[in-house]
């Protein structure tokens, strides 16, 4: 404990919220601030109807404004979107109190939580970035903290939360794992905002279907000492940027690992089947190639299509851009890391099975 | 005579400028007095000396709900190749305690802003947005970031804007897909 810590008057109040920005920007705030295209949230089934009435002499009149809120930009019937909104309640500030021993106390277990209001299904936390603010530094190592360095612990616990209350069932920690080392926010401190990092214990961050919730428990921490941080004021020490995504984490992994290629046959030639169009992939480096296997459904599909042998692949990116067989799909990439997928159907028994069809091979990939 | 007239006009202009300047200073002074003179700068939230950990937690728990912000956006969007108008269905739900500004960028590239909204109040929504540029054909992983803002303006916001709004906690984001399809699809 440092002298500066000892000078701290017992407690300090810290907050993890947004950091400070000091770019001076004067201007007509009302014009710049409000979104001109924003409309009131439509209420289903409620519409105002105009009514017309003749004025009678001697009768006083008053104005009642009638508002009509359109649910679409025009009155033609538009196709409903195939999906719904992803709607999630996310904690955007967590307050801690620091005592003179350097302990940080946050809210109780099962209080700070994500809640899934999405109708379509599960969501998951796909990215975390922790930013420092002011003179505070958030570090991963709770045992070796310097002045103004602090570490925060968090333990995600899945449950349900609705009007009737919340239920959370803590998962068992692996034997011998100190609770404080399960998830430390400092582990995500090196990731700049905008480059969020996937949670380390990725399956702990799934949030079930509607009313599914994820509580952030064990909200405690340590601070090494107060030097530049003034413990007598509310001090914002950083910001956590959470990113959520539809589906569970494993579903998202599967989507990321899978590739959908549409095929057209080319006059029945065995090697002539080509994709309907080249499909560009963003980045393909060896380390980023999805480690895939062909699942049972995919094997059945491939065999049904005439594949004589579908070997589970171990993809290796060739620097010279040559393709590597994936059984009946090949990679053809460019040396700069980006490139196009092209099909390679040499393992298909007969491309005529594909004649006249457009098929997807989405199902054959599954992330390990 | 003409020279004298010019001098009179210049002098009148100068007086006008001085009056405007003085009025501006008076208004600014009043604003500063009103906004800064009211609250005690030494006042802190909460009093924790001598409180037990349970009592401290009870106080911290009472603020948790206030600082929960709901985000709502289309989980996938579709746009025709060459077009920029996208149905994003950005909604600031009525239960939120803050205005929201929304920014969209390709995931991992926050500097490449596809869209930036103005403030959306609780209970408002934006159905369609216009992207900064047309995305190429294919599926694009896009981050939709929601930053909350206090509804009441302050003299100088934490982002440095005069009569701006302080941020309401940290931002939260959703990762969505934008499918750019061919015009013949």
GROMACS .gro file of N, CA, C and O in nm, chain A residues 89-172:
model
  336
   89UNK      N    1  -3.039  -0.566  -2.395
   89UNK     CA    2  -3.010  -0.468  -2.292
   89UNK      C    3  -2.867  -0.493  -2.241
   89UNK      O    4  -2.832  -0.605  -2.206
   90UNK      N    5  -2.788  -0.387  -2.240
   90UNK     CA    6  -2.645  -0.401  -2.211
   90UNK      C    7  -2.604  -0.302  -2.102
   90UNK      O    8  -2.643  -0.186  -2.107
   91UNK      N    9  -2.527  -0.346  -2.003
   91UNK     CA   10  -2.480  -0.251  -1.901
   91UNK      C   11  -2.376  -0.156  -1.961
   91UNK      O   12  -2.281  -0.202  -2.024
   92UNK      N   13  -2.396  -0.027  -1.943
   92UNK     CA   14  -2.302   0.069  -2.003
   92UNK      C   15  -2.222   0.144  -1.897
   92UNK      O   16  -2.137   0.227  -1.931
   93UNK      N   17  -2.248   0.118  -1.771
   93UNK     CA   18  -2.165   0.177  -1.665
   93UNK      C   19  -2.173   0.089  -1.542
   93UNK      O   20  -2.279   0.039  -1.507
   94UNK      N   21  -2.061   0.066  -1.478
   94UNK     CA   22  -2.056  -0.012  -1.354
   94UNK      C   23  -1.976   0.070  -1.253
   94UNK      O   24  -1.864   0.113  -1.283
   95UNK      N   25  -2.033   0.093  -1.139
   95UNK     CA   26  -1.966   0.172  -1.037
   95UNK      C   27  -1.903   0.081  -0.931
   95UNK      O   28  -1.963  -0.019  -0.890
   96UNK      N   29  -1.785   0.119  -0.889
   96UNK     CA   30  -1.713   0.047  -0.786
   96UNK      C   31  -1.678   0.144  -0.673
   96UNK      O   32  -1.663   0.264  -0.696
   97UNK      N   33  -1.657   0.089  -0.557
   97UNK     CA   34  -1.607   0.167  -0.444
   97UNK      C   35  -1.475   0.105  -0.400
   97UNK      O   36  -1.465  -0.017  -0.385
   98UNK      N   37  -1.375   0.190  -0.381
   98UNK     CA   38  -1.243   0.142  -0.339
   98UNK      C   39  -1.225   0.170  -0.190
   98UNK      O   40  -1.255   0.280  -0.143
   99UNK      N   41  -1.179   0.070  -0.116
   99UNK     CA   42  -1.151   0.095   0.025
   99UNK      C   43  -1.002   0.121   0.044
   99UNK      O   44  -0.923   0.116  -0.052
  100UNK      N   45  -0.964   0.150   0.166
  100UNK     CA   46  -0.825   0.189   0.191
  100UNK      C   47  -0.727   0.073   0.176
  100UNK      O   48  -0.607   0.092   0.178
  101UNK      N   49  -0.780  -0.047   0.165
  101UNK     CA   50  -0.692  -0.163   0.144
  101UNK      C   51  -0.668  -0.190  -0.004
  101UNK      O   52  -0.597  -0.284  -0.039
  102UNK      N   53  -0.731  -0.111  -0.089
  102UNK     CA   54  -0.715  -0.132  -0.233
  102UNK      C   55  -0.815  -0.228  -0.294
  102UNK      O   56  -0.801  -0.266  -0.410
  103UNK      N   57  -0.914  -0.266  -0.215
  103UNK     CA   58  -1.017  -0.356  -0.269
  103UNK      C   59  -1.125  -0.275  -0.342
  103UNK      O   60  -1.169  -0.171  -0.292
  104UNK      N   61  -1.167  -0.323  -0.454
  104UNK     CA   62  -1.275  -0.260  -0.530
  104UNK      C   63  -1.400  -0.345  -0.517
  104UNK      O   64  -1.396  -0.465  -0.540
  105UNK      N   65  -1.506  -0.280  -0.476
  105UNK     CA   66  -1.633  -0.351  -0.460
  105UNK      C   67  -1.732  -0.300  -0.563
  105UNK      O   68  -1.756  -0.180  -0.571
  106UNK      N   69  -1.788  -0.392  -0.640
  106UNK     CA   70  -1.889  -0.355  -0.738
  106UNK      C   71  -2.027  -0.401  -0.695
  106UNK      O   72  -2.045  -0.445  -0.581
  107UNK      N   73  -2.125  -0.391  -0.780
  107UNK     CA   74  -2.260  -0.434  -0.747
  107UNK      C   75  -2.266  -0.583  -0.714
  107UNK      O   76  -2.174  -0.660  -0.744
  108UNK      N   77  -2.376  -0.623  -0.652
  108UNK     CA   78  -2.396  -0.762  -0.611
  108UNK      C   79  -2.406  -0.855  -0.732
  108UNK      O   80  -2.431  -0.810  -0.845
  109UNK      N   81  -2.391  -0.982  -0.704
  109UNK     CA   82  -2.411  -1.084  -0.808
  109UNK      C   83  -2.554  -1.077  -0.862
  109UNK      O   84  -2.648  -1.045  -0.791
  110UNK      N   85  -2.566  -1.111  -0.989
  110UNK     CA   86  -2.695  -1.121  -1.059
  110UNK      C   87  -2.767  -0.988  -1.076
  110UNK      O   88  -2.886  -0.984  -1.106
  111UNK      N   89  -2.696  -0.878  -1.053
  111UNK     CA   90  -2.758  -0.746  -1.070
  111UNK      C   91  -2.723  -0.686  -1.206
  111UNK      O   92  -2.810  -0.638  -1.279
  112UNK      N   93  -2.596  -0.687  -1.241
  112UNK     CA   94  -2.552  -0.629  -1.368
  112UNK      C   95  -2.565  -0.738  -1.474
  112UNK      O   96  -2.501  -0.844  -1.463
  113UNK      N   97  -2.647  -0.714  -1.574
  113UNK     CA   98  -2.670  -0.824  -1.668
  113UNK      C   99  -2.707  -0.776  -1.807
  113UNK      O  100  -2.758  -0.665  -1.826
  114UNK      N  101  -2.678  -0.863  -1.901
  114UNK     CA  102  -2.731  -0.851  -2.036
  114UNK      C  103  -2.867  -0.921  -2.037
  114UNK      O  104  -2.880  -1.028  -1.976
  115UNK      N  105  -2.961  -0.865  -2.108
  115UNK     CA  106  -3.091  -0.933  -2.122
  115UNK      C  107  -3.126  -0.935  -2.270
  115UNK      O  108  -3.120  -0.832  -2.339
  116UNK      N  109  -3.162  -1.052  -2.316
  116UNK     CA  110  -3.196  -1.069  -2.457
  116UNK      C  111  -3.345  -1.044  -2.477
  116UNK      O  112  -3.428  -1.117  -2.425
  117UNK      N  113  -3.378  -0.940  -2.552
  117UNK     CA  114  -3.518  -0.912  -2.585
  117UNK      C  115  -3.549  -0.954  -2.729
  117UNK      O  116  -3.653  -0.920  -2.783
  118UNK      N  117  -3.454  -1.022  -2.791
  118UNK     CA  118  -3.470  -1.061  -2.930
  118UNK      C  119  -3.570  -1.174  -2.943
  118UNK      O  120  -3.563  -1.271  -2.867
  119UNK      N  121  -3.662  -1.162  -3.038
  119UNK     CA  122  -3.759  -1.269  -3.056
  119UNK      C  123  -3.700  -1.386  -3.133
  119UNK      O  124  -3.745  -1.499  -3.122
  120UNK      N  125  -3.598  -1.357  -3.216
  120UNK     CA  126  -3.553  -1.460  -3.310
  120UNK      C  127  -3.469  -1.569  -3.248
  120UNK      O  128  -3.449  -1.674  -3.306
  121UNK      N  129  -3.415  -1.548  -3.131
  121UNK     CA  130  -3.337  -1.655  -3.071
  121UNK      C  131  -3.224  -1.605  -2.985
  121UNK      O  132  -3.229  -1.494  -2.932
  122UNK      N  133  -3.122  -1.688  -2.974
  122UNK     CA  134  -3.011  -1.657  -2.886
  122UNK      C  135  -2.924  -1.546  -2.942
  122UNK      O  136  -2.925  -1.518  -3.062
  123UNK      N  137  -2.849  -1.486  -2.855
  123UNK     CA  138  -2.744  -1.394  -2.895
  123UNK      C  139  -2.621  -1.430  -2.811
  123UNK      O  140  -2.629  -1.511  -2.719
  124UNK      N  141  -2.511  -1.372  -2.844
  124UNK     CA  142  -2.392  -1.394  -2.761
  124UNK      C  143  -2.303  -1.271  -2.764
  124UNK      O  144  -2.313  -1.188  -2.856
  125UNK      N  145  -2.220  -1.259  -2.663
  125UNK     CA  146  -2.122  -1.151  -2.661
  125UNK      C  147  -2.007  -1.194  -2.751
  125UNK      O  148  -1.939  -1.292  -2.724
  126UNK      N  149  -1.989  -1.121  -2.859
  126UNK     CA  150  -1.889  -1.162  -2.957
  126UNK      C  151  -1.759  -1.084  -2.944
  126UNK      O  152  -1.657  -1.125  -3.000
  127UNK      N  153  -1.762  -0.973  -2.873
  127UNK     CA  154  -1.640  -0.895  -2.863
  127UNK      C  155  -1.636  -0.810  -2.738
  127UNK      O  156  -1.739  -0.763  -2.690
  128UNK      N  157  -1.517  -0.797  -2.683
  128UNK     CA  158  -1.496  -0.712  -2.564
  128UNK      C  159  -1.371  -0.630  -2.588
  128UNK      O  160  -1.268  -0.683  -2.631
  129UNK      N  161  -1.378  -0.501  -2.563
  129UNK     CA  162  -1.259  -0.417  -2.563
  129UNK      C  163  -1.265  -0.329  -2.439
  129UNK      O  164  -1.371  -0.277  -2.405
  130UNK      N  165  -1.155  -0.316  -2.371
  130UNK     CA  166  -1.149  -0.235  -2.249
  130UNK      C  167  -1.053  -0.119  -2.274
  130UNK      O  168  -0.938  -0.140  -2.314
  131UNK      N  169  -1.104  -0.001  -2.254
  131UNK     CA  170  -1.026   0.121  -2.277
  131UNK      C  171  -0.991   0.185  -2.144
  131UNK      O  172  -1.075   0.191  -2.055
  132UNK      N  173  -0.873   0.238  -2.133
  132UNK     CA  174  -0.837   0.316  -2.015
  132UNK      C  175  -0.889   0.458  -2.029
  132UNK      O  176  -0.910   0.506  -2.140
  133UNK      N  177  -0.909   0.523  -1.917
  133UNK     CA  178  -0.950   0.664  -1.920
  133UNK      C  179  -0.867   0.740  -1.819
  133UNK      O  180  -0.834   0.688  -1.712
  134UNK      N  181  -0.833   0.862  -1.852
  134UNK     CA  182  -0.755   0.944  -1.760
  134UNK      C  183  -0.622   0.880  -1.727
  134UNK      O  184  -0.553   0.826  -1.815
  135UNK      N  185  -0.587   0.883  -1.600
  135UNK     CA  186  -0.458   0.829  -1.557
  135UNK      C  187  -0.468   0.684  -1.510
  135UNK      O  188  -0.369   0.627  -1.467
  136UNK      N  189  -0.587   0.628  -1.516
  136UNK     CA  190  -0.604   0.490  -1.470
  136UNK      C  191  -0.554   0.393  -1.576
  136UNK      O  192  -0.560   0.419  -1.696
  137UNK      N  193  -0.507   0.281  -1.529
  137UNK     CA  194  -0.464   0.174  -1.621
  137UNK      C  195  -0.523   0.043  -1.573
  137UNK      O  196  -0.503   0.004  -1.458
  138UNK      N  197  -0.590  -0.023  -1.661
  138UNK     CA  198  -0.652  -0.151  -1.626
  138UNK      C  199  -0.559  -0.263  -1.669
  138UNK      O  200  -0.523  -0.272  -1.787
  139UNK      N  201  -0.516  -0.343  -1.574
  139UNK     CA  202  -0.415  -0.445  -1.600
  139UNK      C  203  -0.471  -0.583  -1.570
  139UNK      O  204  -0.563  -0.598  -1.491
  140UNK      N  205  -0.413  -0.687  -1.632
  140UNK     CA  206  -0.464  -0.822  -1.609
  140UNK      C  207  -0.408  -0.888  -1.484
  140UNK      O  208  -0.464  -0.986  -1.435
  141UNK      N  209  -0.297  -0.842  -1.434
  141UNK     CA  210  -0.231  -0.912  -1.324
  141UNK      C  211  -0.267  -0.847  -1.191
  141UNK      O  212  -0.215  -0.741  -1.156
  142UNK      N  213  -0.354  -0.912  -1.117
  142UNK     CA  214  -0.404  -0.855  -0.992
  142UNK      C  215  -0.297  -0.854  -0.883
  142UNK      O  216  -0.310  -0.782  -0.785
  143UNK      N  217  -0.195  -0.934  -0.898
  143UNK     CA  218  -0.097  -0.948  -0.790
  143UNK      C  219   0.019  -0.850  -0.801
  143UNK      O  220   0.096  -0.835  -0.707
  144UNK      N  221   0.035  -0.787  -0.915
  144UNK     CA  222   0.149  -0.697  -0.932
  144UNK      C  223   0.102  -0.564  -0.990
  144UNK      O  224   0.135  -0.529  -1.103
  145UNK      N  225   0.026  -0.494  -0.911
  145UNK     CA  226  -0.030  -0.368  -0.959
  145UNK      C  227   0.053  -0.250  -0.909
  145UNK      O  228   0.092  -0.243  -0.793
  146UNK      N  229   0.078  -0.157  -0.999
  146UNK     CA  230   0.146  -0.034  -0.960
  146UNK      C  231   0.041   0.072  -0.927
  146UNK      O  232  -0.079   0.049  -0.942
  147UNK      N  233   0.090   0.189  -0.885
  147UNK     CA  234  -0.002   0.298  -0.858
  147UNK      C  235  -0.091   0.325  -0.979
  147UNK      O  236  -0.043   0.325  -1.093
  148UNK      N  237  -0.216   0.350  -0.951
  148UNK     CA  238  -0.315   0.385  -1.054
  148UNK      C  239  -0.343   0.269  -1.151
  148UNK      O  240  -0.411   0.288  -1.251
  149UNK      N  241  -0.285   0.155  -1.122
  149UNK     CA  242  -0.321   0.035  -1.199
  149UNK      C  243  -0.428  -0.042  -1.123
  149UNK      O  244  -0.424  -0.048  -0.999
  150UNK      N  245  -0.520  -0.099  -1.195
  150UNK     CA  246  -0.624  -0.175  -1.128
  150UNK      C  247  -0.664  -0.295  -1.214
  150UNK      O  248  -0.641  -0.296  -1.335
  151UNK      N  249  -0.717  -0.392  -1.145
  151UNK     CA  250  -0.766  -0.509  -1.217
  151UNK      C  251  -0.911  -0.532  -1.175
  151UNK      O  252  -0.950  -0.501  -1.062
  152UNK      N  253  -0.988  -0.582  -1.268
  152UNK     CA  254  -1.130  -0.608  -1.244
  152UNK      C  255  -1.160  -0.752  -1.282
  152UNK      O  256  -1.112  -0.801  -1.384
  153UNK      N  257  -1.241  -0.815  -1.199
  153UNK     CA  258  -1.282  -0.952  -1.227
  153UNK      C  259  -1.428  -0.954  -1.267
  153UNK      O  260  -1.507  -0.874  -1.220
  154UNK      N  261  -1.460  -1.047  -1.349
  154UNK     CA  262  -1.600  -1.062  -1.388
  154UNK      C  263  -1.624  -1.208  -1.422
  154UNK      O  264  -1.537  -1.275  -1.476
  155UNK      N  265  -1.739  -1.256  -1.383
  155UNK     CA  266  -1.772  -1.396  -1.411
  155UNK      C  267  -1.911  -1.402  -1.472
  155UNK      O  268  -2.010  -1.374  -1.405
  156UNK      N  269  -1.919  -1.436  -1.600
  156UNK     CA  270  -2.051  -1.442  -1.663
  156UNK      C  271  -2.128  -1.566  -1.618
  156UNK      O  272  -2.073  -1.675  -1.615
  157UNK      N  273  -2.252  -1.545  -1.583
  157UNK     CA  274  -2.339  -1.655  -1.539
  157UNK      C  275  -2.470  -1.646  -1.616
  157UNK      O  276  -2.538  -1.543  -1.612
  158UNK      N  277  -2.503  -1.752  -1.685
  158UNK     CA  278  -2.624  -1.751  -1.768
  158UNK      C  279  -2.748  -1.775  -1.683
  158UNK      O  280  -2.743  -1.840  -1.580
  159UNK      N  281  -2.858  -1.722  -1.728
  159UNK     CA  282  -2.985  -1.742  -1.658
  159UNK      C  283  -3.099  -1.684  -1.738
  159UNK      O  284  -3.086  -1.663  -1.859
  160UNK      N  285  -3.207  -1.661  -1.670
  160UNK     CA  286  -3.325  -1.601  -1.735
  160UNK      C  287  -3.365  -1.478  -1.655
  160UNK      O  288  -3.345  -1.472  -1.535
  161UNK      N  289  -3.423  -1.382  -1.725
  161UNK     CA  290  -3.467  -1.262  -1.657
  161UNK      C  291  -3.591  -1.209  -1.726
  161UNK      O  292  -3.589  -1.182  -1.846
  162UNK      N  293  -3.698  -1.197  -1.654
  162UNK     CA  294  -3.820  -1.138  -1.710
  162UNK      C  295  -3.895  -1.066  -1.598
  162UNK      O  296  -3.841  -1.043  -1.490
  163UNK      N  297  -4.019  -1.033  -1.627
  163UNK     CA  298  -4.095  -0.957  -1.529
  163UNK      C  299  -4.108  -1.034  -1.397
  163UNK      O  300  -4.123  -0.975  -1.290
  164UNK      N  301  -4.104  -1.164  -1.405
  164UNK     CA  302  -4.123  -1.244  -1.284
  164UNK      C  303  -3.997  -1.251  -1.199
  164UNK      O  304  -3.999  -1.302  -1.087
  165UNK      N  305  -3.888  -1.201  -1.250
  165UNK     CA  306  -3.764  -1.205  -1.173
  165UNK      C  307  -3.651  -1.269  -1.250
  165UNK      O  308  -3.662  -1.291  -1.371
  166UNK      N  309  -3.546  -1.297  -1.182
  166UNK     CA  310  -3.427  -1.351  -1.248
  166UNK      C  311  -3.386  -1.482  -1.183
  166UNK      O  312  -3.403  -1.503  -1.064
  167UNK      N  313  -3.336  -1.570  -1.264
  167UNK     CA  314  -3.276  -1.693  -1.213
  167UNK      C  315  -3.142  -1.711  -1.280
  167UNK      O  316  -3.130  -1.700  -1.403
  168UNK      N  317  -3.043  -1.738  -1.202
  168UNK     CA  318  -2.911  -1.761  -1.257
  168UNK      C  319  -2.850  -1.883  -1.190
  168UNK      O  320  -2.856  -1.898  -1.068
  169UNK      N  321  -2.796  -1.969  -1.271
  169UNK     CA  322  -2.735  -2.090  -1.218
  169UNK      C  323  -2.586  -2.084  -1.248
  169UNK      O  324  -2.544  -2.099  -1.364
  170UNK      N  325  -2.507  -2.060  -1.147
  170UNK     CA  326  -2.363  -2.050  -1.173
  170UNK      C  327  -2.307  -2.180  -1.226
  170UNK      O  328  -2.345  -2.288  -1.181
  171UNK      N  329  -2.221  -2.169  -1.323
  171UNK     CA  330  -2.153  -2.289  -1.373
  171UNK      C  331  -2.033  -2.317  -1.284
  171UNK      O  332  -1.977  -2.227  -1.223
  172UNK      N  333  -1.998  -2.442  -1.277
  172UNK     CA  334  -1.886  -2.479  -1.192
  172UNK      C  335  -1.755  -2.436  -1.257
  172UNK      O  336  -1.734  -2.456  -1.376
   0.00000   0.00000   0.00000
